[in-house]
mmCIF file of C-alpha atoms in Angstrom:
data_model
loop_
_atom_site.group_PDB
_atom_site.id
_atom_site.type_symbol
_atom_site.label_atom_id
_atom_site.label_comp_id
_atom_site.label_asym_id
_atom_site.label_seq_id
_atom_site.Cartn_x
_atom_site.Cartn_y
_atom_site.Cartn_z
ATOM 1 C CA MET A 7 -12.912 14.363 -72.163
ATOM 2 C CA GLN A 8 -12.316 15.018 -68.463
ATOM 3 C CA MET A 9 -8.780 15.593 -67.184
ATOM 4 C CA GLU A 10 -7.553 15.299 -63.620
ATOM 5 C CA LEU A 11 -6.201 18.695 -62.556
ATOM 6 C CA HIS A 12 -3.134 18.710 -60.308
ATOM 7 C CA THR A 13 -1.926 22.293 -60.181
ATOM 8 C CA CYS A 14 -2.468 25.869 -61.396
ATOM 9 C CA THR A 15 -0.893 29.302 -61.046
ATOM 10 C CA TRP A 16 -1.632 32.874 -62.097
ATOM 11 C CA LEU A 17 0.378 34.598 -64.825
ATOM 12 C CA SER A 18 0.498 38.293 -65.586
ATOM 13 C CA GLY A 19 -0.942 39.023 -69.040
ATOM 14 C CA GLN A 20 -0.794 42.805 -69.061
ATOM 15 C CA HIS A 21 2.456 43.003 -71.080
ATOM 16 C CA ASP A 22 1.364 40.677 -73.862
ATOM 17 C CA THR A 23 -2.330 41.171 -74.587
ATOM 18 C CA PRO A 24 -4.417 43.053 -77.161
ATOM 19 C CA HIS A 25 -7.003 43.938 -74.507
ATOM 20 C CA PRO A 26 -6.934 47.624 -73.519
ATOM 21 C CA HIS A 27 -7.427 46.901 -69.811
ATOM 22 C CA GLY A 28 -5.033 43.973 -69.682
ATOM 23 C CA ASP A 29 -5.726 40.344 -69.023
ATOM 24 C CA ALA A 30 -5.129 37.723 -66.363
ATOM 25 C CA LEU A 31 -3.780 34.365 -67.428
ATOM 26 C CA LEU A 32 -4.176 31.093 -65.569
ATOM 27 C CA ALA A 33 -1.847 28.168 -66.236
ATOM 28 C CA VAL A 34 -3.343 24.776 -65.384
ATOM 29 C CA ALA A 35 -1.905 21.274 -65.712
ATOM 30 C CA GLY A 36 -2.532 17.704 -64.736
ATOM 31 C CA ALA A 37 -2.775 14.190 -66.069
ATOM 32 C CA ASP A 38 -2.594 14.935 -69.813
ATOM 33 C CA HIS A 39 1.081 16.085 -69.523
ATOM 34 C CA ASN A 40 0.393 19.465 -71.179
ATOM 35 C CA ILE A 41 0.092 22.931 -69.604
ATOM 36 C CA SER A 42 -2.913 24.983 -70.730
ATOM 37 C CA VAL A 43 -2.792 28.789 -70.560
ATOM 38 C CA ILE A 44 -6.274 30.254 -70.100
ATOM 39 C CA SER A 45 -7.228 33.867 -70.819
ATOM 40 C CA ILE A 46 -9.685 35.139 -68.223
ATOM 41 C CA VAL A 47 -10.911 37.928 -70.525
ATOM 42 C CA GLU A 48 -11.500 35.601 -73.473
ATOM 43 C CA ALA A 49 -12.552 32.609 -71.316
ATOM 44 C CA ARG A 50 -10.637 30.159 -73.485
ATOM 45 C CA VAL A 51 -7.302 28.375 -73.803
ATOM 46 C CA ILE A 52 -4.885 30.619 -75.697
ATOM 47 C CA GLY A 53 -1.690 28.586 -75.308
ATOM 48 C CA LEU A 54 -0.552 25.003 -74.882
ATOM 49 C CA LEU A 55 2.883 24.105 -73.525
ATOM 50 C CA LYS A 56 3.968 20.624 -74.609
ATOM 51 C CA GLY A 57 7.013 18.658 -73.518
ATOM 52 C CA HIS A 58 6.403 16.767 -70.286
ATOM 53 C CA THR A 59 5.940 13.017 -70.583
ATOM 54 C CA LYS A 60 4.442 12.486 -67.098
ATOM 55 C CA ASP A 61 1.718 14.183 -65.063
ATOM 56 C CA VAL A 62 2.512 17.833 -64.282
ATOM 57 C CA VAL A 63 2.264 18.266 -60.505
ATOM 58 C CA ASP A 64 3.550 21.791 -59.803
ATOM 59 C CA LEU A 65 3.691 25.199 -61.493
ATOM 60 C CA SER A 66 5.342 28.427 -60.365
ATOM 61 C CA ALA A 67 5.663 31.914 -61.867
ATOM 62 C CA CYS A 68 6.869 35.364 -60.797
ATOM 63 C CA SER A 69 5.295 38.760 -61.462
ATOM 64 C CA SER A 70 8.618 40.480 -62.241
ATOM 65 C CA LYS A 71 8.989 38.336 -65.400
ATOM 66 C CA PRO A 72 5.446 37.848 -66.757
ATOM 67 C CA GLY A 73 6.458 35.401 -69.501
ATOM 68 C CA LEU A 74 8.378 33.073 -67.184
ATOM 69 C CA LEU A 75 6.852 29.799 -65.942
ATOM 70 C CA VAL A 76 8.506 26.791 -64.299
ATOM 71 C CA SER A 77 6.815 23.385 -64.238
ATOM 72 C CA LEU A 78 7.502 20.043 -62.576
ATOM 73 C CA SER A 79 6.296 16.571 -63.558
ATOM 74 C CA LYS A 80 6.090 13.362 -61.529
ATOM 75 C CA ASP A 81 9.345 12.021 -62.965
ATOM 76 C CA GLY A 82 11.278 15.031 -61.597
ATOM 77 C CA ASN A 83 11.584 16.817 -64.932
ATOM 78 C CA ALA A 84 11.543 20.596 -64.338
ATOM 79 C CA ARG A 85 11.047 22.920 -67.315
ATOM 80 C CA VAL A 86 11.418 26.671 -67.755
ATOM 81 C CA TRP A 87 8.988 28.166 -70.291
ATOM 82 C CA ASP A 88 8.598 31.348 -72.284
ATOM 83 C CA VAL A 89 4.806 31.410 -72.151
ATOM 84 C CA SER A 90 4.269 34.047 -74.833
ATOM 85 C CA GLN A 91 6.327 32.043 -77.341
ATOM 86 C CA GLU A 92 5.106 28.639 -76.058
ATOM 87 C CA LEU A 93 8.752 27.550 -75.870
ATOM 88 C CA CYS A 94 10.663 25.415 -73.368
ATOM 89 C CA ILE A 95 13.903 27.368 -72.873
ATOM 90 C CA SER A 96 15.595 24.957 -70.469
ATOM 91 C CA CYS A 97 14.896 21.819 -68.471
ATOM 92 C CA TYR A 98 16.426 19.923 -65.586
ATOM 93 C CA ASN A 99 16.326 16.315 -64.410
ATOM 94 C CA THR A 100 15.776 16.544 -60.651
ATOM 95 C CA ASP A 101 14.593 14.576 -57.630
ATOM 96 C CA ALA A 102 12.071 17.330 -56.832
ATOM 97 C CA SER A 103 8.637 16.896 -55.285
ATOM 98 C CA CYS A 104 7.727 20.622 -55.512
ATOM 99 C CA LEU A 105 9.269 23.924 -56.582
ATOM 100 C CA ALA A 106 9.012 27.723 -56.377
ATOM 101 C CA VAL A 107 10.483 30.499 -58.548
ATOM 102 C CA SER A 108 12.329 33.352 -56.851
ATOM 103 C CA PRO A 109 10.626 36.794 -56.953
ATOM 104 C CA ASP A 110 13.233 38.110 -59.417
ATOM 105 C CA GLY A 111 13.017 35.069 -61.691
ATOM 106 C CA ALA A 112 16.765 34.410 -61.432
ATOM 107 C CA PHE A 113 16.478 30.920 -59.925
ATOM 108 C CA PHE A 114 14.037 28.373 -58.578
ATOM 109 C CA VAL A 115 14.152 26.184 -55.480
ATOM 110 C CA THR A 116 13.061 22.561 -55.285
ATOM 111 C CA GLY A 117 12.153 20.338 -52.369
ATOM 112 C CA SER A 118 12.852 16.605 -52.463
ATOM 113 C CA LYS A 119 11.267 13.436 -51.094
ATOM 114 C CA LYS A 120 14.080 13.301 -48.525
ATOM 115 C CA GLY A 121 13.416 16.827 -47.246
ATOM 116 C CA ALA A 122 16.365 18.477 -49.014
ATOM 117 C CA LEU A 123 16.333 21.903 -50.681
ATOM 118 C CA HIS A 124 18.170 22.660 -53.937
ATOM 119 C CA SER A 125 18.546 25.805 -56.018
ATOM 120 C CA TYR A 126 18.774 25.966 -59.830
ATOM 121 C CA GLN A 127 19.944 29.086 -61.648
ATOM 122 C CA ILE A 128 17.940 30.292 -64.648
ATOM 123 C CA ALA A 129 20.702 31.681 -66.856
ATOM 124 C CA ALA A 130 19.893 34.763 -68.940
ATOM 125 C CA HIS A 131 21.276 33.167 -72.125
ATOM 126 C CA GLN A 132 18.804 30.309 -71.815
ATOM 127 C CA GLN A 133 15.987 32.678 -72.713
ATOM 128 C CA GLN A 134 17.482 32.958 -76.190
ATOM 129 C CA GLN A 135 17.956 29.192 -76.685
ATOM 130 C CA PRO A 136 14.695 27.245 -76.985
ATOM 131 C CA VAL A 137 14.971 23.579 -76.100
ATOM 132 C CA PRO A 138 13.298 20.918 -78.290
ATOM 133 C CA SER A 139 10.431 19.592 -76.191
ATOM 134 C CA SER A 140 10.711 16.067 -77.570
ATOM 135 C CA SER A 141 14.205 15.281 -76.257
ATOM 136 C CA ASP A 142 14.943 14.857 -72.561
ATOM 137 C CA LYS A 143 18.637 14.271 -73.345
ATOM 138 C CA LYS A 144 18.938 17.638 -75.060
ATOM 139 C CA CYS A 145 17.139 19.284 -72.143
ATOM 140 C CA GLN A 146 19.654 17.872 -69.692
ATOM 141 C CA THR A 147 22.566 19.107 -71.793
ATOM 142 C CA ALA A 148 21.059 22.566 -72.070
ATOM 143 C CA SER A 149 20.692 23.030 -68.328
ATOM 144 C CA GLY A 150 23.981 21.630 -67.080
ATOM 145 C CA SER A 151 24.361 19.779 -63.786
ATOM 146 C CA SER A 152 26.733 22.444 -62.387
ATOM 147 C CA GLU A 153 23.842 24.865 -61.918
ATOM 148 C CA ARG A 154 22.321 22.803 -59.100
ATOM 149 C CA GLU A 155 23.222 23.931 -55.574
ATOM 150 C CA GLN A 156 22.203 22.232 -52.355
ATOM 151 C CA LEU A 157 20.918 24.755 -49.828
ATOM 152 C CA ASN A 158 22.471 24.005 -46.458
ATOM 153 C CA MET A 159 20.326 26.047 -44.097
ATOM 154 C CA GLU A 160 21.193 26.637 -40.458
ATOM 155 C CA CYS A 161 18.532 25.201 -38.163
ATOM 156 C CA SER A 162 18.033 22.934 -35.183
ATOM 157 C CA SER A 163 17.698 19.210 -35.777
ATOM 158 C CA SER A 164 14.052 19.317 -34.667
ATOM 159 C CA GLY A 165 13.243 22.010 -37.232
ATOM 160 C CA ARG A 166 14.654 20.239 -40.273
ATOM 161 C CA HIS A 167 12.491 18.496 -42.880
ATOM 162 C CA THR A 168 12.847 14.717 -42.866
ATOM 163 C CA GLU A 169 9.826 13.814 -45.018
ATOM 164 C CA THR A 170 8.739 14.769 -48.546
ATOM 165 C CA ILE A 171 8.494 18.536 -49.070
ATOM 166 C CA ASP A 172 5.122 18.919 -50.786
ATOM 167 C CA CYS A 173 4.628 22.705 -50.966
ATOM 168 C CA MET A 174 6.725 25.885 -50.919
ATOM 169 C CA GLN A 175 6.268 29.600 -51.594
ATOM 170 C CA PHE A 176 8.512 32.648 -51.606
ATOM 171 C CA LEU A 177 7.503 35.378 -49.164
ATOM 172 C CA CYS A 178 8.516 39.038 -49.160
ATOM 173 C CA GLN A 179 11.843 40.075 -47.597
ATOM 174 C CA ASN A 180 13.661 37.232 -49.358
ATOM 175 C CA ARG A 181 12.028 34.476 -47.302
ATOM 176 C CA LEU A 182 10.978 30.985 -48.345
ATOM 177 C CA ALA A 183 8.198 28.993 -46.660
ATOM 178 C CA THR A 184 8.260 25.203 -46.972
ATOM 179 C CA LYS A 185 5.988 22.388 -45.815
ATOM 180 C CA SER A 186 6.597 18.644 -45.633
ATOM 181 C CA ALA A 187 4.064 15.822 -45.696
ATOM 182 C CA ASP A 188 4.275 15.281 -41.927
ATOM 183 C CA GLY A 189 3.034 18.841 -41.290
ATOM 184 C CA ARG A 190 6.429 20.382 -40.525
ATOM 185 C CA MET A 191 6.551 24.017 -41.695
ATOM 186 C CA CYS A 192 9.629 26.224 -41.908
ATOM 187 C CA VAL A 193 10.339 29.826 -42.899
ATOM 188 C CA TRP A 194 13.852 30.432 -44.204
ATOM 189 C CA ASP A 195 15.993 33.530 -44.698
ATOM 190 C CA MET A 196 17.422 32.946 -48.171
ATOM 191 C CA ALA A 197 20.146 35.600 -47.837
ATOM 192 C CA GLY A 198 21.394 34.442 -44.453
ATOM 193 C CA ARG A 199 20.754 30.737 -45.193
ATOM 194 C CA GLN A 200 19.108 30.231 -41.819
ATOM 195 C CA GLN A 201 15.769 29.231 -40.355
ATOM 196 C CA LEU A 202 13.581 32.042 -39.028
ATOM 197 C CA SER A 203 10.689 30.003 -37.601
ATOM 198 C CA ALA A 204 9.301 26.477 -37.575
ATOM 199 C CA TRP A 205 6.180 24.733 -36.343
ATOM 200 C CA LYS A 206 4.184 21.542 -36.739
ATOM 201 C CA VAL A 207 0.652 21.375 -38.178
ATOM 202 C CA PRO A 208 -1.324 18.748 -36.210
ATOM 203 C CA SER A 209 -2.805 15.548 -37.661
ATOM 204 C CA ASN A 210 -0.930 15.152 -40.938
ATOM 205 C CA ASN A 211 -0.417 11.671 -42.349
ATOM 206 C CA VAL A 212 2.830 11.109 -44.221
ATOM 207 C CA GLY A 213 1.417 8.567 -46.715
ATOM 208 C CA GLY A 214 -0.923 9.273 -49.593
ATOM 209 C CA GLY A 215 1.340 10.550 -52.361
ATOM 210 C CA TRP A 216 0.676 13.416 -54.744
ATOM 211 C CA ALA A 217 -3.107 13.225 -54.510
ATOM 212 C CA SER A 218 -3.230 13.883 -50.760
ATOM 213 C CA ARG A 219 -0.993 16.947 -50.638
ATOM 214 C CA CYS A 220 -2.161 19.828 -48.430
ATOM 215 C CA ARG A 221 -1.025 23.077 -50.059
ATOM 216 C CA PHE A 222 -0.761 26.229 -47.948
ATOM 217 C CA GLY A 223 -1.552 29.855 -48.758
ATOM 218 C CA CYS A 224 -0.215 33.156 -47.463
ATOM 219 C CA THR A 225 -1.102 36.833 -47.363
ATOM 220 C CA PRO A 226 0.609 39.114 -49.937
ATOM 221 C CA ASP A 227 2.817 40.648 -47.242
ATOM 222 C CA GLY A 228 3.892 37.199 -46.060
ATOM 223 C CA ALA A 229 2.832 37.899 -42.478
ATOM 224 C CA TYR A 230 0.415 34.967 -42.159
ATOM 225 C CA ILE A 231 0.195 31.443 -43.540
ATOM 226 C CA CYS A 232 -2.956 29.325 -43.702
ATOM 227 C CA VAL A 233 -2.587 25.567 -43.946
ATOM 228 C CA GLY A 234 -4.750 22.494 -43.488
ATOM 229 C CA ASN A 235 -4.299 18.883 -42.454
ATOM 230 C CA THR A 236 -5.581 15.482 -43.528
ATOM 231 C CA THR A 237 -8.698 15.610 -41.317
ATOM 232 C CA GLY A 238 -10.153 18.930 -42.575
ATOM 233 C CA ASP A 239 -8.827 21.365 -39.962
ATOM 234 C CA VAL A 240 -7.398 24.700 -41.120
ATOM 235 C CA TYR A 241 -4.915 26.792 -39.147
ATOM 236 C CA VAL A 242 -3.484 30.299 -39.482
ATOM 237 C CA TYR A 243 0.070 30.960 -38.273
ATOM 238 C CA ASP A 244 2.250 34.044 -37.823
ATOM 239 C CA THR A 245 5.289 33.519 -40.056
ATOM 240 C CA ALA A 246 7.553 35.586 -37.780
ATOM 241 C CA ASP A 247 7.429 33.208 -34.825
ATOM 242 C CA GLY A 248 5.198 30.298 -35.851
ATOM 243 C CA LYS A 249 2.477 31.250 -33.364
ATOM 244 C CA ARG A 250 -0.933 29.724 -34.104
ATOM 245 C CA MET A 251 -3.418 32.568 -34.601
ATOM 246 C CA THR A 252 -6.608 30.605 -35.154
ATOM 247 C CA HIS A 253 -8.082 27.200 -35.935
ATOM 248 C CA VAL A 254 -11.268 26.504 -37.907
ATOM 249 C CA ALA A 255 -12.938 23.288 -39.042
ATOM 250 C CA PRO A 256 -15.922 22.457 -41.253
ATOM 251 C CA ILE A 257 -19.041 20.850 -39.815
ATOM 252 C CA LYS A 258 -19.646 17.169 -40.621
ATOM 253 C CA VAL A 259 -16.764 16.947 -43.103
ATOM 254 C CA SER A 260 -13.581 15.048 -42.365
ATOM 255 C CA ALA A 261 -11.312 14.948 -45.407
ATOM 256 C CA PRO A 262 -7.888 16.295 -46.452
ATOM 257 C CA VAL A 263 -7.507 20.025 -47.057
ATOM 258 C CA ARG A 264 -6.273 20.231 -50.659
ATOM 259 C CA ALA A 265 -5.514 23.960 -50.628
ATOM 260 C CA CYS A 266 -6.401 27.141 -48.757
ATOM 261 C CA ALA A 267 -6.048 30.902 -49.120
ATOM 262 C CA LEU A 268 -6.309 33.973 -46.911
ATOM 263 C CA SER A 269 -7.525 37.374 -48.151
ATOM 264 C CA PRO A 270 -5.054 40.308 -47.926
ATOM 265 C CA ASP A 271 -7.018 41.888 -45.056
ATOM 266 C CA CYS A 272 -7.327 38.515 -43.275
ATOM 267 C CA ARG A 273 -11.117 38.762 -43.229
ATOM 268 C CA HIS A 274 -11.832 35.696 -45.346
ATOM 269 C CA LEU A 275 -10.342 32.218 -45.366
ATOM 270 C CA LEU A 276 -11.036 29.770 -48.200
ATOM 271 C CA ALA A 277 -10.371 26.052 -47.962
ATOM 272 C CA VAL A 278 -10.777 23.269 -50.523
ATOM 273 C CA ILE A 279 -11.624 20.130 -48.552
ATOM 274 C CA GLY A 280 -12.030 16.630 -49.919
ATOM 275 C CA ASN A 281 -13.072 16.158 -53.533
ATOM 276 C CA GLY A 282 -15.867 18.681 -53.846
ATOM 277 C CA PHE A 283 -16.207 21.152 -50.975
ATOM 278 C CA ILE A 284 -15.076 24.787 -50.858
ATOM 279 C CA PHE A 285 -15.574 26.451 -47.476
ATOM 280 C CA ARG A 286 -15.385 30.165 -46.717
ATOM 281 C CA PHE A 287 -14.727 31.261 -43.146
ATOM 282 C CA GLU A 288 -15.205 34.861 -42.055
ATOM 283 C CA TYR A 289 -13.712 36.499 -38.984
ATOM 284 C CA ARG A 290 -15.569 39.076 -36.903
ATOM 285 C CA LYS A 291 -15.000 40.894 -33.647
ATOM 286 C CA PRO A 292 -17.136 39.996 -30.634
ATOM 287 C CA ASP A 293 -20.784 41.081 -30.827
ATOM 288 C CA ALA A 294 -20.295 43.877 -28.307
ATOM 289 C CA GLU A 295 -17.677 45.538 -30.485
ATOM 290 C CA VAL A 296 -19.661 44.991 -33.682
ATOM 291 C CA SER A 297 -22.709 46.740 -32.189
ATOM 292 C CA ASN A 298 -20.593 49.814 -31.471
ATOM 293 C CA LYS A 299 -19.316 49.962 -35.054
ATOM 294 C CA GLU A 300 -22.308 48.954 -37.122
ATOM 295 C CA ASN A 301 -21.300 50.921 -40.206
ATOM 296 C CA SER A 302 -17.576 50.523 -39.904
ATOM 297 C CA ASP A 303 -15.349 48.471 -42.165
ATOM 298 C CA THR A 304 -13.228 47.594 -39.150
ATOM 299 C CA ASN A 305 -15.634 45.159 -37.551
ATOM 300 C CA MET A 306 -13.611 42.222 -38.790
ATOM 301 C CA ILE A 307 -10.512 40.799 -37.199
ATOM 302 C CA ALA A 308 -7.537 39.052 -38.723
ATOM 303 C CA SER A 309 -7.485 36.256 -36.178
ATOM 304 C CA ASP A 310 -8.787 34.996 -32.896
ATOM 305 C CA ASP A 311 -6.610 33.522 -30.191
ATOM 306 C CA GLU A 312 -7.445 30.037 -29.024
#
């Protein structure tokens, strides 16, 4: 039976695996309401997280707590999981459209359909109190409404989200990057509660719902973000000031960019476009410079200015 896949995220398996060289785990979820945990070494599903009653549309994990996973379903139900035990340890009824777990695993942030940001604390005691996956009422009691905090960030009126926030990621140096359906992107300083940079990705249509989301990617150091639009164009931006570094587009394909990723050295850009195309773009220095460094590993560039 085929299942529509909505989201996936990597989990660290090195602390809970019988394999001598460790393992990488991939959590995937979609229309069947369950979250499957796949072992890359064993090439099979080794865990199944059950509890959601609607399609799972977002997953987030953090490397500092390998067993921690947070999921979100279409009805706004967010759940915190202990992956190794296959247990839901807390859940929250929210108005979220996407979420991201903090790097230390102490809280997670949600974005709403109205462009608002909220923070939810993951209490340490919750990790010792598994929540029955069959009862939404018990989940709500376990989390407590007092643990929700609206994040009032300082920013100009033109830099604030007004449409559905459809993707977010934590960056290094305690920063959070967010994107709304209209192409508005923001980078926030979580400690200072202020906006660091903002820009607009061209040609993004607000309508379309969950299926037309354009997810962005970033380099491990958080210096650059790659993001697409609804017509197949992909852009790379500097997160410090929002400057556009480059723009690429596939030939003879005009469809929404579902997701994209940039390699750590900025040499390769991957983009999932439409329902079946994966494009790889590679950046090189001008031919004159390449000819002078034929055997060098430095004949690639991170970006090209338009």
